[in-house]
Structures are given as structure tokens and as C-alpha cells.
Short mmCIF file of C-alpha atoms in Angstrom, two decimals:
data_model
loop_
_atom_site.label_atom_id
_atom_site.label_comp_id
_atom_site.label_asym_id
_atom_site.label_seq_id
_atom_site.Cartn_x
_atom_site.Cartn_y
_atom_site.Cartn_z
CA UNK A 1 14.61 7.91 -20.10
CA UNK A 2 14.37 10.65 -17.77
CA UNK A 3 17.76 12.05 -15.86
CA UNK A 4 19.29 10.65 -13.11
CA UNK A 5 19.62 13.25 -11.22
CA UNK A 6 22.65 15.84 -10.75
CA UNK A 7 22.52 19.37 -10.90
CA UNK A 8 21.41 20.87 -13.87
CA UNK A 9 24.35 23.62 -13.89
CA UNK A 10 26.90 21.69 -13.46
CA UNK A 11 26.16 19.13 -16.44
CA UNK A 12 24.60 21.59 -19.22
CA UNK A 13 24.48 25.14 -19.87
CA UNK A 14 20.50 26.30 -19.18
CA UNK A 15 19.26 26.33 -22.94
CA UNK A 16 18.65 30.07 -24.48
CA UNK A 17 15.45 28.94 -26.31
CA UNK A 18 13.25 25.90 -27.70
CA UNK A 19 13.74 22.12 -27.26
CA UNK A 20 16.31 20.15 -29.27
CA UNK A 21 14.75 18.72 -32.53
CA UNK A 22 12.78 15.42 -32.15
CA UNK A 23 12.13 16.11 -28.19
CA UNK A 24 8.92 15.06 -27.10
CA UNK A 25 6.41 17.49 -25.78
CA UNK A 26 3.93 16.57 -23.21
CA UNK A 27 0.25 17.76 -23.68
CA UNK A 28 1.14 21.67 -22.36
CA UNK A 29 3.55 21.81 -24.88
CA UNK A 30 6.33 21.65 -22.71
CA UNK A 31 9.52 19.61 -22.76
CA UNK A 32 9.69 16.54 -20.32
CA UNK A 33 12.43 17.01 -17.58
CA UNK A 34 14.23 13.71 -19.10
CA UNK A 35 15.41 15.80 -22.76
CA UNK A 36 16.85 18.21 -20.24
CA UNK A 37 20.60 16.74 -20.72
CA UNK A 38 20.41 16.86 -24.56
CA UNK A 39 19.93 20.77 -24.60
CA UNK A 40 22.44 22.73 -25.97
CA UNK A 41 23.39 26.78 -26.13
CA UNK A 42 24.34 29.02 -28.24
CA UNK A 43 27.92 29.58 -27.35
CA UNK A 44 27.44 33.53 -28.06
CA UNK A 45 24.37 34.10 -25.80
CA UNK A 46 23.91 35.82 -22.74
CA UNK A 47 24.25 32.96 -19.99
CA UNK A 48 23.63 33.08 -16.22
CA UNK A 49 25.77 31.37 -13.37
CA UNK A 50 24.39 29.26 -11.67
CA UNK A 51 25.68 27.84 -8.59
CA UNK A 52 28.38 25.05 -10.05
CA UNK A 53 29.99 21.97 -9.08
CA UNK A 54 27.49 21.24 -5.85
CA UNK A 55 28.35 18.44 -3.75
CA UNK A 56 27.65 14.55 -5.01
CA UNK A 57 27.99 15.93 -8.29
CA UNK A 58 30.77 14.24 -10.73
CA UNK A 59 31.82 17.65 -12.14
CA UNK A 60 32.35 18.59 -7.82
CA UNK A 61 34.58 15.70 -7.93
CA UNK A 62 37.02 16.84 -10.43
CA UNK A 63 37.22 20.25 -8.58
CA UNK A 64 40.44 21.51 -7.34
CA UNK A 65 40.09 21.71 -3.61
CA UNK A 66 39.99 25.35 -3.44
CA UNK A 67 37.37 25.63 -5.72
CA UNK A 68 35.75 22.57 -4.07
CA UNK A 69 35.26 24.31 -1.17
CA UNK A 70 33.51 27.63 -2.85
CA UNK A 71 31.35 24.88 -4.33
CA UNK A 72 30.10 23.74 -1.20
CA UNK A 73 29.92 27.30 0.12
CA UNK A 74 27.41 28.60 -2.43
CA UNK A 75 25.26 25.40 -2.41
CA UNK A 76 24.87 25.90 1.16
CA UNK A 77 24.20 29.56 0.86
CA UNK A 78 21.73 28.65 -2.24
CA UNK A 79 19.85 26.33 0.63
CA UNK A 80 19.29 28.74 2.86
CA UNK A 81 18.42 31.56 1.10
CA UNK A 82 15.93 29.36 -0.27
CA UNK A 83 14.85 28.09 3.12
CA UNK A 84 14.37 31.10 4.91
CA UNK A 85 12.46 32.54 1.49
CA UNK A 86 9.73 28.89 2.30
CA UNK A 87 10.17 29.62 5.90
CA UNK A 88 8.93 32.82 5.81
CA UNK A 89 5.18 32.54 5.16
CA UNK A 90 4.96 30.01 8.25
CA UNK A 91 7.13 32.33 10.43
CA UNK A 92 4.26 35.02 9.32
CA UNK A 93 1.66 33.01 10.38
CA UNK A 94 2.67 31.10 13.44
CA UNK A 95 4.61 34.05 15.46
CA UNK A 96 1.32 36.03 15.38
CA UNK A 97 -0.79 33.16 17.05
CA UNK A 98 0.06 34.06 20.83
CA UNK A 99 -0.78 37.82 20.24
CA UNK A 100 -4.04 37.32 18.56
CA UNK A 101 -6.08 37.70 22.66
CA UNK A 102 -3.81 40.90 22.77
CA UNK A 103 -4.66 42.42 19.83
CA UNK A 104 -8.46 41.97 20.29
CA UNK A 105 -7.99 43.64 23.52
CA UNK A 106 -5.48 46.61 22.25
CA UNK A 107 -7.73 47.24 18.91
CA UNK A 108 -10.96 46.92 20.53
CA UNK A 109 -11.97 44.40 17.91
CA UNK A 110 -14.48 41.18 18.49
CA UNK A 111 -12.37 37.69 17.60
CA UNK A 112 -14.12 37.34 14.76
CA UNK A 113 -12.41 40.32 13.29
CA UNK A 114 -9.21 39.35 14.84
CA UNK A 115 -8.96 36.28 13.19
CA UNK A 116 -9.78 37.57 9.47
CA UNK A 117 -6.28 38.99 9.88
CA UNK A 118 -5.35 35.15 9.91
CA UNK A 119 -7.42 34.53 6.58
CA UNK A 120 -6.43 37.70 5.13
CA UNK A 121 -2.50 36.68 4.93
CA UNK A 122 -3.22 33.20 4.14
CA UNK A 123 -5.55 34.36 1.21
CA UNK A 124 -2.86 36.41 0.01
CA UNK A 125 -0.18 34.18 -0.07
CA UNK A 126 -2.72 31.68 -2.38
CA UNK A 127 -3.80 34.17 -4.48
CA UNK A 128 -0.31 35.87 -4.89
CA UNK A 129 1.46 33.20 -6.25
CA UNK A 130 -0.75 32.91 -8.99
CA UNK A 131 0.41 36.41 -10.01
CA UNK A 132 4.01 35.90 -8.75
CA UNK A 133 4.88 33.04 -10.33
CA UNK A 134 4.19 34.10 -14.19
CA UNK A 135 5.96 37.35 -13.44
CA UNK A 136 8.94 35.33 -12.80
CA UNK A 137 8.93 33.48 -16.27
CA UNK A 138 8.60 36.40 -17.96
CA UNK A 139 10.95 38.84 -16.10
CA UNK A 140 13.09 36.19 -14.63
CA UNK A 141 13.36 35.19 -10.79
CA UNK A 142 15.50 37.97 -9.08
CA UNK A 143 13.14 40.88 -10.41
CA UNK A 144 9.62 40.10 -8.75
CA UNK A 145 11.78 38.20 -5.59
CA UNK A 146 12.81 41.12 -4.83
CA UNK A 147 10.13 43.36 -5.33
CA UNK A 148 8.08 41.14 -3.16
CA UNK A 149 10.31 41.49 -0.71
CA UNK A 150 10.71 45.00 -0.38
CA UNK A 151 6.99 44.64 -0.36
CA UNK A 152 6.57 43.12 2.52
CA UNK A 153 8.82 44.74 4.78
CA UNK A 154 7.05 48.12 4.43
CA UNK A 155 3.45 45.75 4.64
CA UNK A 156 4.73 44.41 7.77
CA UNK A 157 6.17 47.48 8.89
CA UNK A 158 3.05 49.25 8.68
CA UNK A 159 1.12 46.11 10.41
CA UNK A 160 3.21 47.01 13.15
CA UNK A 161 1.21 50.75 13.26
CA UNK A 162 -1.94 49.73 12.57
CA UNK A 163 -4.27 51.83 14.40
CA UNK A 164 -7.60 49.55 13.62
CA UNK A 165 -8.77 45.79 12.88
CA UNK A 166 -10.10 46.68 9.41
CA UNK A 167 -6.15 48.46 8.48
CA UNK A 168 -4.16 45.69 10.11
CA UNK A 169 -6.65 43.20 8.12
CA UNK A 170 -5.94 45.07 4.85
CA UNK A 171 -2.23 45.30 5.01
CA UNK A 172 -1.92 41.27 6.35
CA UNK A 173 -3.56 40.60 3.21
CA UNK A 174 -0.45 42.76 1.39
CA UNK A 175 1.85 40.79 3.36
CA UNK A 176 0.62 37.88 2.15
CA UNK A 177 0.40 38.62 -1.67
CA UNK A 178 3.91 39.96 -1.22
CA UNK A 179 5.22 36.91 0.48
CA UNK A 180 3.90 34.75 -1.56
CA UNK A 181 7.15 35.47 -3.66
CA UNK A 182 9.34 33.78 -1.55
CA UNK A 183 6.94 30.52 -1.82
CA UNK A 184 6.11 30.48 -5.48
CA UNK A 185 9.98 31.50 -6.56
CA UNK A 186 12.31 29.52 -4.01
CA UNK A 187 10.19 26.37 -6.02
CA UNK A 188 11.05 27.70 -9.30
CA UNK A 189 14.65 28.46 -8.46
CA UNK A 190 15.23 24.65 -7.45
CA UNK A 191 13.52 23.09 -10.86
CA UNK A 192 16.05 26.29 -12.40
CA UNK A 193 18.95 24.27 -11.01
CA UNK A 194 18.05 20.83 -10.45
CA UNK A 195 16.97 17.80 -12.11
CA UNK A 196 15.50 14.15 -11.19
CA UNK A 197 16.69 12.69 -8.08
CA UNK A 198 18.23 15.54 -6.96
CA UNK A 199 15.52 18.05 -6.82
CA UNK A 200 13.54 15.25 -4.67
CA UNK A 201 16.44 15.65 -2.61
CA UNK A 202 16.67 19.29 -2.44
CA UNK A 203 13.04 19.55 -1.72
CA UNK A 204 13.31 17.35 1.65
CA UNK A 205 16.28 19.49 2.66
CA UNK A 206 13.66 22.50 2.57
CA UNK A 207 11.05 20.71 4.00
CA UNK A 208 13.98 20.35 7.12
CA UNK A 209 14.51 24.28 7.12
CA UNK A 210 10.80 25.31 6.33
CA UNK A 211 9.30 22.37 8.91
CA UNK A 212 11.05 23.91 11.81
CA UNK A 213 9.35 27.42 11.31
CA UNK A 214 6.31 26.10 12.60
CA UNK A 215 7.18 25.08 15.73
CA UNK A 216 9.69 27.51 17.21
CA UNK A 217 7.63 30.62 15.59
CA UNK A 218 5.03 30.18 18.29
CA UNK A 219 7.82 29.90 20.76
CA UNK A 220 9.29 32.74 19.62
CA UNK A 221 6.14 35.23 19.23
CA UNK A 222 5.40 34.11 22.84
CA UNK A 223 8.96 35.24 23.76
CA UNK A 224 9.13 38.33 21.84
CA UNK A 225 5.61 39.09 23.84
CA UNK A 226 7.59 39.06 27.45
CA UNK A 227 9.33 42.37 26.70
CA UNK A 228 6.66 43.78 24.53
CA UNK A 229 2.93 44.17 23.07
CA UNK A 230 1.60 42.30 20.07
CA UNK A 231 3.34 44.98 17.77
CA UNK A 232 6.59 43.85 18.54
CA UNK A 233 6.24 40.97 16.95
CA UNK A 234 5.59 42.56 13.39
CA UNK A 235 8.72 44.61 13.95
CA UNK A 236 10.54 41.32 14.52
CA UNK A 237 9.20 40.35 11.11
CA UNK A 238 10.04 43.51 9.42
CA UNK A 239 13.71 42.80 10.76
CA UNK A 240 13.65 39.01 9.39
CA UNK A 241 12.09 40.63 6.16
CA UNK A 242 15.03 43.02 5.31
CA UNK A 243 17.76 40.56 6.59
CA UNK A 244 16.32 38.01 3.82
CA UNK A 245 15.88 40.88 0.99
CA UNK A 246 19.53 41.95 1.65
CA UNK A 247 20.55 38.24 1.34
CA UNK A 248 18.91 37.55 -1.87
CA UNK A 249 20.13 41.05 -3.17
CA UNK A 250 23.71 39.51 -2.59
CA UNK A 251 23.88 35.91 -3.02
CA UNK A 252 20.86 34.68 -4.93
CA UNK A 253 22.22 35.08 -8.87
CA UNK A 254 18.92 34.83 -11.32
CA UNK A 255 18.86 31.25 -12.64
CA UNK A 256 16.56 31.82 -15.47
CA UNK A 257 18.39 33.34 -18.19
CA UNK A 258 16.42 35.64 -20.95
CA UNK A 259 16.14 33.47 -23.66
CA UNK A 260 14.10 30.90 -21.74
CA UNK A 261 11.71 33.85 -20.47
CA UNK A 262 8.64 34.04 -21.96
CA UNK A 263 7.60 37.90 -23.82
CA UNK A 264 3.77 37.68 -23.78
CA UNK A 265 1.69 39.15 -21.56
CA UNK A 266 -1.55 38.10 -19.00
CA UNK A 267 -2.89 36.18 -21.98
CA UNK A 268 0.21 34.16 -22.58
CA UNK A 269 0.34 33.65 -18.99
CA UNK A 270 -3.19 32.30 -18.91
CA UNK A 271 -2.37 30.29 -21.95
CA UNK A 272 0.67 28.84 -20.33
CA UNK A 273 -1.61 27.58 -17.01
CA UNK A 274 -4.26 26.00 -19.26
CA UNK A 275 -1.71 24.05 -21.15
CA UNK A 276 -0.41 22.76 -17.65
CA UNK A 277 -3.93 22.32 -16.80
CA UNK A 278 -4.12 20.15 -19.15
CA UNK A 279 -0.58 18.12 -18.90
CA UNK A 280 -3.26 15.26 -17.28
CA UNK A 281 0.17 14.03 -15.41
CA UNK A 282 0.83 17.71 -14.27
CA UNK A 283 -2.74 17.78 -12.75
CA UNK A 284 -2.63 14.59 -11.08
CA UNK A 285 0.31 15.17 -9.21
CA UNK A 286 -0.92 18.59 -8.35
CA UNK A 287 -4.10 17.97 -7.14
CA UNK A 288 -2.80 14.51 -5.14
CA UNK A 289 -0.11 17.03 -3.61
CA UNK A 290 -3.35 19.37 -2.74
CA UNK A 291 -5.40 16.56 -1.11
CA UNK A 292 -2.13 15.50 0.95
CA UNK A 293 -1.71 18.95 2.05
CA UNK A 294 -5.46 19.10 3.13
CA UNK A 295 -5.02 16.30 5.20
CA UNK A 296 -2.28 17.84 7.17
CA UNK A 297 -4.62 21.26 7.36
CA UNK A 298 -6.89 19.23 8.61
CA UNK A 299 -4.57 18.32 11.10
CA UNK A 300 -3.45 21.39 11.94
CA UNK A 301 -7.18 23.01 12.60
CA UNK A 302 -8.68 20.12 14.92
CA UNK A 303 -5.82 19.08 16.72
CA UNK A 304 -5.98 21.62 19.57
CA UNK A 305 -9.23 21.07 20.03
CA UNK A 306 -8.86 17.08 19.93
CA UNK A 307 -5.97 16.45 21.66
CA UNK A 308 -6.73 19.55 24.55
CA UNK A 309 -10.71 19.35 24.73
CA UNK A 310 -11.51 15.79 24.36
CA UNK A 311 -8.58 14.22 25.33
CA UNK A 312 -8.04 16.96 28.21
CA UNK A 313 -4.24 17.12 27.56
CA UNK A 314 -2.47 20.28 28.80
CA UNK A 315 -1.29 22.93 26.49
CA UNK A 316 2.24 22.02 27.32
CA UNK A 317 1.51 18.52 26.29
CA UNK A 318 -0.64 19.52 23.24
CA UNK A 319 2.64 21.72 22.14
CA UNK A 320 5.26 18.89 22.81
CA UNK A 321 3.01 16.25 20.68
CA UNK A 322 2.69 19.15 17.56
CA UNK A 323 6.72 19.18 18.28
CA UNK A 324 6.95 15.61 17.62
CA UNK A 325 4.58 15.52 15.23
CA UNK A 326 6.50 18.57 13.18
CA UNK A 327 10.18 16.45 13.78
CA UNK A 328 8.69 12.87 12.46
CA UNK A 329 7.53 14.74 9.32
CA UNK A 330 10.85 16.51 8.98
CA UNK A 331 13.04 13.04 9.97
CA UNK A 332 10.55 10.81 7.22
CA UNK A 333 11.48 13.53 5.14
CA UNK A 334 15.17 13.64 5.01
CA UNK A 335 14.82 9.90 5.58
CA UNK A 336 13.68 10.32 1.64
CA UNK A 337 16.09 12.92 0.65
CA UNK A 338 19.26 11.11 2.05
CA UNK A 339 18.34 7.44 1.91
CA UNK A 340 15.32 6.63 -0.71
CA UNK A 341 15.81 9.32 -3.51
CA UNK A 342 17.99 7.73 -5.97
CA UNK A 343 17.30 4.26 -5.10
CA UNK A 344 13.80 3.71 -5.17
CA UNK A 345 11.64 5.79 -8.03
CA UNK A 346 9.97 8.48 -7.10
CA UNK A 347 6.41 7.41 -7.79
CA UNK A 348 6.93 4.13 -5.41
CA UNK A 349 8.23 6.38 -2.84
CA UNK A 350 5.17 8.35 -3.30
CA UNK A 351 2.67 5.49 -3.52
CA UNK A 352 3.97 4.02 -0.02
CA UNK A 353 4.08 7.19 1.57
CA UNK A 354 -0.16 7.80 0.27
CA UNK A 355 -1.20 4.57 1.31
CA UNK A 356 0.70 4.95 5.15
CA UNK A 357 -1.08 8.12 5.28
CA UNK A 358 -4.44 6.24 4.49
CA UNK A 359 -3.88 3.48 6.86
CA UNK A 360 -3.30 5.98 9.61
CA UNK A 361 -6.40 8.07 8.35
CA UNK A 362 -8.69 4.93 8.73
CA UNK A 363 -7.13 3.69 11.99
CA UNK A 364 -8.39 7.20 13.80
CA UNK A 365 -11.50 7.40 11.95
CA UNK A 366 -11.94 3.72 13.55
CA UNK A 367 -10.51 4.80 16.83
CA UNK A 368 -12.52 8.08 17.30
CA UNK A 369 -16.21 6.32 16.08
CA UNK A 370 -15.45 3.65 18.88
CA UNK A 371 -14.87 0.71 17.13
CA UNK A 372 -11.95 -0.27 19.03
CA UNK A 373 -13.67 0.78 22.74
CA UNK A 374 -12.66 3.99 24.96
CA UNK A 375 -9.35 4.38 23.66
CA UNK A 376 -7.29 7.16 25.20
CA UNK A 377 -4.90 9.75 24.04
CA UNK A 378 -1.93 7.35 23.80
CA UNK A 379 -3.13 5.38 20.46
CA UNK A 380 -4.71 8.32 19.21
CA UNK A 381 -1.42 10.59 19.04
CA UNK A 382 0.59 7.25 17.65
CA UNK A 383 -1.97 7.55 15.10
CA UNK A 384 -1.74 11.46 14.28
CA UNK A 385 2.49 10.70 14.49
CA UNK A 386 2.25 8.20 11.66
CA UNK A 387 -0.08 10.30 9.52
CA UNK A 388 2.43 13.66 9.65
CA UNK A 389 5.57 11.48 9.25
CA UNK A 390 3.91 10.13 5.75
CA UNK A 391 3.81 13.84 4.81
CA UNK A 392 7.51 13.61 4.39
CA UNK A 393 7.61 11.35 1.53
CA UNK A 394 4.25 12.34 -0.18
CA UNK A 395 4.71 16.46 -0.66
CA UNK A 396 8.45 17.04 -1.33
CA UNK A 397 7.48 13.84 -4.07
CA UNK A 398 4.74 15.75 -5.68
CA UNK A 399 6.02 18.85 -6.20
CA UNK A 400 9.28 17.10 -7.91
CA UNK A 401 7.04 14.74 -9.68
CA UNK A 402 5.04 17.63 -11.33
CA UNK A 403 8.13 20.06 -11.74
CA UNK A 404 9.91 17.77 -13.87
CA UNK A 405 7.11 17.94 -16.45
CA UNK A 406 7.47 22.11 -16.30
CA UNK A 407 10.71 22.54 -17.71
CA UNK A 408 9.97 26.12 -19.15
CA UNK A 409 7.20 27.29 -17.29
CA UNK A 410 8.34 26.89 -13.46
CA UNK A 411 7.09 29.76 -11.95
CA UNK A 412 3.72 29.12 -13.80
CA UNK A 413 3.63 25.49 -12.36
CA UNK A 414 4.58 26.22 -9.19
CA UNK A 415 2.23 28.91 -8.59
CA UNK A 416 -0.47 26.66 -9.38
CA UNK A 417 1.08 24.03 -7.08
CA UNK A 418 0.76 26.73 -4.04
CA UNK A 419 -2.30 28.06 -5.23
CA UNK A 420 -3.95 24.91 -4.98
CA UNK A 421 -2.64 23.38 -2.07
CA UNK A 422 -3.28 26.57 0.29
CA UNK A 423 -7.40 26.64 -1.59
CA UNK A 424 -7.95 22.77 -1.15
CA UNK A 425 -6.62 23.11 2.51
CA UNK A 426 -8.59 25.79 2.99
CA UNK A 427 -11.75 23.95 1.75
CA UNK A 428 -10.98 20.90 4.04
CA UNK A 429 -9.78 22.88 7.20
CA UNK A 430 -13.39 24.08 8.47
CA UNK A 431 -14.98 21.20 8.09
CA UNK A 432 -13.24 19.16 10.58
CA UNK A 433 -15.34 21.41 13.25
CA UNK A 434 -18.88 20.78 11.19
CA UNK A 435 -19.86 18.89 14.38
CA UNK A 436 -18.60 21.25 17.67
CA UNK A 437 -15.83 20.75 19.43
CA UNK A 438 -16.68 17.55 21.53
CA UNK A 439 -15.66 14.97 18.58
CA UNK A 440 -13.31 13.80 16.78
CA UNK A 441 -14.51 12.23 14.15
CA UNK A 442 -15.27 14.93 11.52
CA UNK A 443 -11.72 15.67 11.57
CA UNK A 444 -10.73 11.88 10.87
CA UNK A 445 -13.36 11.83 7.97
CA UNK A 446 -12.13 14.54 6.38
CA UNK A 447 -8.70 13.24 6.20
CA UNK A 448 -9.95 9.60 5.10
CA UNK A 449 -11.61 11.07 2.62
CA UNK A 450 -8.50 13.54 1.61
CA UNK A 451 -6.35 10.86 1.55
CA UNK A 452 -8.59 8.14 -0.48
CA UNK A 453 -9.01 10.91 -3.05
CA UNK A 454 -5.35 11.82 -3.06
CA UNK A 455 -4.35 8.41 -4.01
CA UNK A 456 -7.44 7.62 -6.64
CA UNK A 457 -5.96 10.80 -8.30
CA UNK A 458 -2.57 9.38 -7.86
CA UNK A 459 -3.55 6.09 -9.92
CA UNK A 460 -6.10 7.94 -12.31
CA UNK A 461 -4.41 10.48 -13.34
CA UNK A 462 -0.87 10.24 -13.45
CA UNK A 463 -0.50 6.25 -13.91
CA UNK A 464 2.87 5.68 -12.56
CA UNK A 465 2.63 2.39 -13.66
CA UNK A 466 2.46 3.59 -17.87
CA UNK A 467 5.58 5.99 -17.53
CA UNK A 468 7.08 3.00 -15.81
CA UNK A 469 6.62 0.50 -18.63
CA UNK A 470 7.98 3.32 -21.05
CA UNK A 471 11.01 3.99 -19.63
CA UNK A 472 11.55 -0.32 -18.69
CA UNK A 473 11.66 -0.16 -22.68
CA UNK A 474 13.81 2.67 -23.31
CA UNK A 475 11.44 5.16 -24.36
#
């Protein structure tokens, strides 16, 4: 039956090598999460700390109080190392947004050129984590962190300087490769130390710290833009940059000892994402996680244009209903870390939370086709509210649901995990303007269809419902 939960540290030593004798392999040939607790070590092997005795584990319990409370100090260090490494990327993106009218005036640039330095970073952080994350199985987790770190702090440092469109274009696309690091390996470090239960639960307590980037970073570029130009705000990233390098140089030990590292090259690497390609559970939970992450690009792309052009809200209301938005996803979401994790399986959790966020899909495709009358921006931001607080029980879900299958190939699976939630968004996210700016509705269809499709692959492909039965009879 698969684990409980717990910290993986605390209750086993993280195996050197291989799976125990009889443990069954999925269809990548990799170990399901549940034979984790059977593993053993060899007692004369290299071995790597990690963090031990975390709170709400038994071993914390038996702690003395002293060494409680060094417990609870490097679990919450662990967190937010690994919370500003996901907040990062958003921070990136979101500071920049007020200075993009100053930097088409400064450079001399049309918008259109402007705003490729928007797709530039977020095609870099796709694209890098697909060469991040199988560096960090094969050299372990510290190595390429921190080397994509250093990385982008002297690509944002030069962003700063950038004397033309076309530079600043080409080193926003570096910053994005290189930040893609903290993404692709702050995911692998958690299925390093966690198991079950509790990596559901650590992945809503980053979905607290990495939510809020989003809606103070736009609050903060627009501040840091009051005392100077647009370039200001890249040296306020290079600062955040080396802050977070220095902190993972100190407190983030590698969790991914060498005899669980894998020696081959790009073609083993290639090898290893087909055979999670073709874990058909793996998939399904990837692609479902891709689809719900579409829907909330969707989101993000049409909403200004919904809420402040055809609704005729201010900007200052348009900013406080985002808010709102951003602190029901995060609230739903710890709401499932604190209260449902543990309690409820996973895969019902994640079920209810797909089928909210089609109900609220279908009640604004209803609302903006007119089926219900005029209706005004009241019902319509209830609607939007519902959908984003849905997101807190459907992505932290799918990301544990598909790293439990991924026991020795984390930074593998979560690369393609980022990979394809940032490309399926990206599909989605123009299309919600296919019809101008005066509607609605394309951005309501898109995220029907988004979310119908996220839970047919839900029930197609990784058939809760079988695993279910299996583990009802022991297996």
C-alpha cells in the first residue's frame, strides 16, 4: 500500500542504489513511491543529511527538546529556501510588468518588441527545466542549483545595462533558462525528502509562499519605479538573486546522495523521459496538471481586459479582485495542506477540486454568452473567485500525485511537469483574445474546454478508481 506520509529522512536512510528485491516497477521502470519505506542502505556508504526529525513526524516526537527545536529550525529554513527558489520566476515576471511603457520609451523599441522580452523569459524558464532537471539526477541537486543561480544574477545584472531591445530580449531569455533551476529543483528537493501525505502538504505550503509573489511583485516594481527608471528594477532582482544563491550555498544540504544519481549521459536522460512518458499514470497526472494550469493562464491573459474593458472596472478594482482571487487560491490551498491531506486520498481531493473548477468554467461560459440576461461584474468575479480557489486543491495534487511514481528520476519528472505546464499554458493563453477585446466568451471557452479535458485525462489515464481497488485489497 503506498506510505502514509512522514518525512522520508526521518524514517529511512535515502537508498544508495536499486529497489529492494520483489518491488514492483511501474511501466518507466521506476519504483512506486509506496516500496519507499522498505529500502535499505548500505551501512558503509556515503550518505547525505537530510533535514531530520521535522515537525508531525513520530521520530520529532521522541526528540529531546533542544534538538526539537533545531528540528523545527531547519524545516522552516528548508521551506523557505525552497519558496523563495518557486517564488522567484513569478517575482521575474510580475515586477517587470509596470516598467514595460518605460522601457519602450527609454529603448526606443515598438511594444511588440517590448513584450518578446516577456516571452523570451517565460520560454526560458520552459525550456530550461528540461535541461535542468536531468542535470540534477545525474550531478545531484546543489551542483546545477547553484550554477543556475550564479547564472542569473550576472543575466539579470546585465538586463539591468542593456543598451537595446534585441540585448535585453536575449539575456531575459538567459534569465529564464537559468531560473528555471530554482523551479525544476525546489520540486525535486521535496519528492528528495518527502513522501505521501506529506509532500501534498509541503506542496500547498509553497503554493502559500510562491502565490504571494504574484501579487505584491507588481506592487513592488511599481514602487521601486518612484525613485528610479525601469533598470532599477533588474538591480532589485540581481539583489534578490544573490541573497537566495548565498542562502542555498549555506543552508540547502544536497538531498540526493551519489548512489541514487544516474552516470549516463543526454541519451540516458532521454531514455529516462520516455520511460516516464510512458508511466500512462505519470502522463495523466501530468498533462491534467497542464490543462489545470492552462485554465488559470487563461485567466491570467483575459482578465484585464474582461474585468477593465467590458466590465469597465477601474484598475484599482481590477488589482484588488486579482488580490482576492490570488488569496482564495492560496487559502483553498492550505485548506488542503492543513485540513484534507491525510484524511481524504489524494485523488478524491483532486477529483472535487477538477469538477469545482468545471462547474465554475461552465457557469461563465453561460454567463458571458447571455444565457442568464445582462449580468454584471458582481456574478462574473464570484465566478472567476471559485475557479482560482479550485486551483488550490487540483495543482499542488498533481504534482504529488505524479512525483510519487518518480522515485529515482525527480528532476527528470519534474522538469517535464514544468515544461509542460508553462507550453500548454502558453498554447491556451492567446486564444482567449481570438475574438478582440470586447468579449468574454473566448476566454470562458477556452477554460471549459481546459478543464473538461483536464478531468477526461484525469479518469482516462490515471484511473484513480483501479489503484483504489488495489490498495482496498492490500496490494
Amino acid at each position: 500500500m503506498p506510505d502514509s506520509g512522514g518525512s522520508r529522512a526521518q524514517r529511512e536512510h535515502i537508498p544508495t542504489s536499486g529497489t529492494r528485491p520483489g518491488a514492483e516497477t511501474d511501466s518507466a521502470g521506476l519504483t512506486p513511491h509506496g516500496d519507499a519505506g522498505a529500502l535499505s542502505v548500505d551501512p558503509g556508504a556515503p550518505q547525505v543529511t537530510a533535514p531530520a526529525g521535522l515537525p508531525g513526524t513520530p521520530e520529532a516526537a521522541r526528540l529531546t527538546a533542544p534538538a526539537a527545536k533545531a528540528a523545527r529550525r531547519t524545516g522552516f529554513l528548508v521551506t523557505m529556501v525552497l519558496g523563495g527558489l518557486t517564488a522567484l520566476p513569478p517575482l521575474s515576471m510580475d515586477m517587470y510588468l509596470p516598467a514595460l511603457p518605460a522601457v519602450t520609451d527609454s529603448l526606443s523599441a515598438p511594444a511588440a518588441t517590448v513584450q518578446l522580452t516577456l516571452t523570451a523569459c517565460l520560454a526560458g524558464m520552459a525550456l530550461g527545466q528540461l535541461v535542468v532537471g536531468p542535470m540534477s539526477d545525474r550531478w545531484g541537486r546543489r551542483r546545477p542549483l547553484l550554477l543556475g543561480m550564479v547564472v542569473y544574477v550576472i543575466a539579470t545584472a546585465i538586463c539591468a545595462l542593456a543598451p537595446s531591445a534585441e540585448l535585453l530580449i536575449g539575456f531575459r531569455l538567459l534569465q529564464g533558462l537559468a531560473g528555471a533551476a530554482g523551479i525544476v529543483i525546489a520540486r525535486a528537493v521535496v519528492r528528495d525528502l518527502y513522501d505521501g501525505v506529506e509532500m501534498a502538504r509541503f506542496f500547498s505550503t509553497l503554493m502559500l509562499i510562491s502565490g504571494v509573489a504574484p501579487i505584491i511583485a507588481p506592487l513592488i516594481g511599481g514602487q521601486v519605479m518612484r525613485f528610479t527608471d525601469w533598470r532599477g528594477i533588474f538591480v532589485v532582482l540581481t539583489g534578490v538573486g544573490i541573497v537566495l544563491t548565498l542562502v542555498v550555498w549555506k543552508w540547502l544540504h544536497e538531498t540526493l546522495e551519489p548512489g541514487s544519481r544516474h552516470t549516463g549521459g543526454v541519451g540516458e536522460a532521454l531514455r529516462t523521459m520516455r520511460g516516464l512518458l510512458a508511466d500512462r499514470v505519470f502522463t495523466g497526472y501530468m498533462v491534467t496538471g497542464g490543462l489545470a494550469f492552462a485554465v488559470l493562464f487563461a485567466y491570467i491573459s483575459a482578465s484585464p481586459f474582461v474585468v477593465q474593458e467590458i466590465y469597465g472596472a477601474s484598475p484599482q478594482t481590477f488589482s484588488l479582485l486579482f488580490g482576492l482571487n490570488s488569496i482564495g487560491l492560496i487559502a483553498v490551498g492550505q485548506i488542503n495542506g492543513k485540513l484534507l491531506v491525510g484524511r481524504i486520498s489524494l485523488d478524491k481531493v483532486l477529483g472535487f477540486g477538477l469538477a469545482v473548477i468545471v462547474l465554475a468554467a461552465v457557469a461563465l461560459l453561460l454567463m458571458t454568452t447571455g444565457v442568464f440576461g445582462e449580468v454584471g461584474l458582481v456574478p462574473v468575479a464570484a465566478g472567476l473567485f471559485v475557479l482560482m480557489s479550485a486551483m488550490g486543491v487540483a495543482m499542488p495534487n498533481t504534482n504529488a500525485q505524479a512525483l510519487m511514481r518518480t522515485k529515482h528520476a525527480a528532476g527528470s519528472a519534474s522538469a517535464l511537469l514544468g515544461t509542460s505546464s508553462f507550453l500548454i499554458g502558453a498554447i491556451a493563453s492567446p486564444l482567449v483574445g481570438i475574438a478582440g477585446e470586447d468579449t468574454a466568451v473566448p476566454m470562458a471557452v477556452v477554460q471549459v474546454v481546459c478543464a473538461v479535458a483536464a478531468v477526461g485525462c484525469f479518469l482516462g489515464l490515471c484511473r484513480p478508481w483501479q489503484r483504489a481497488g488495489r490498495e482496498a485489497g492490500g496490494l
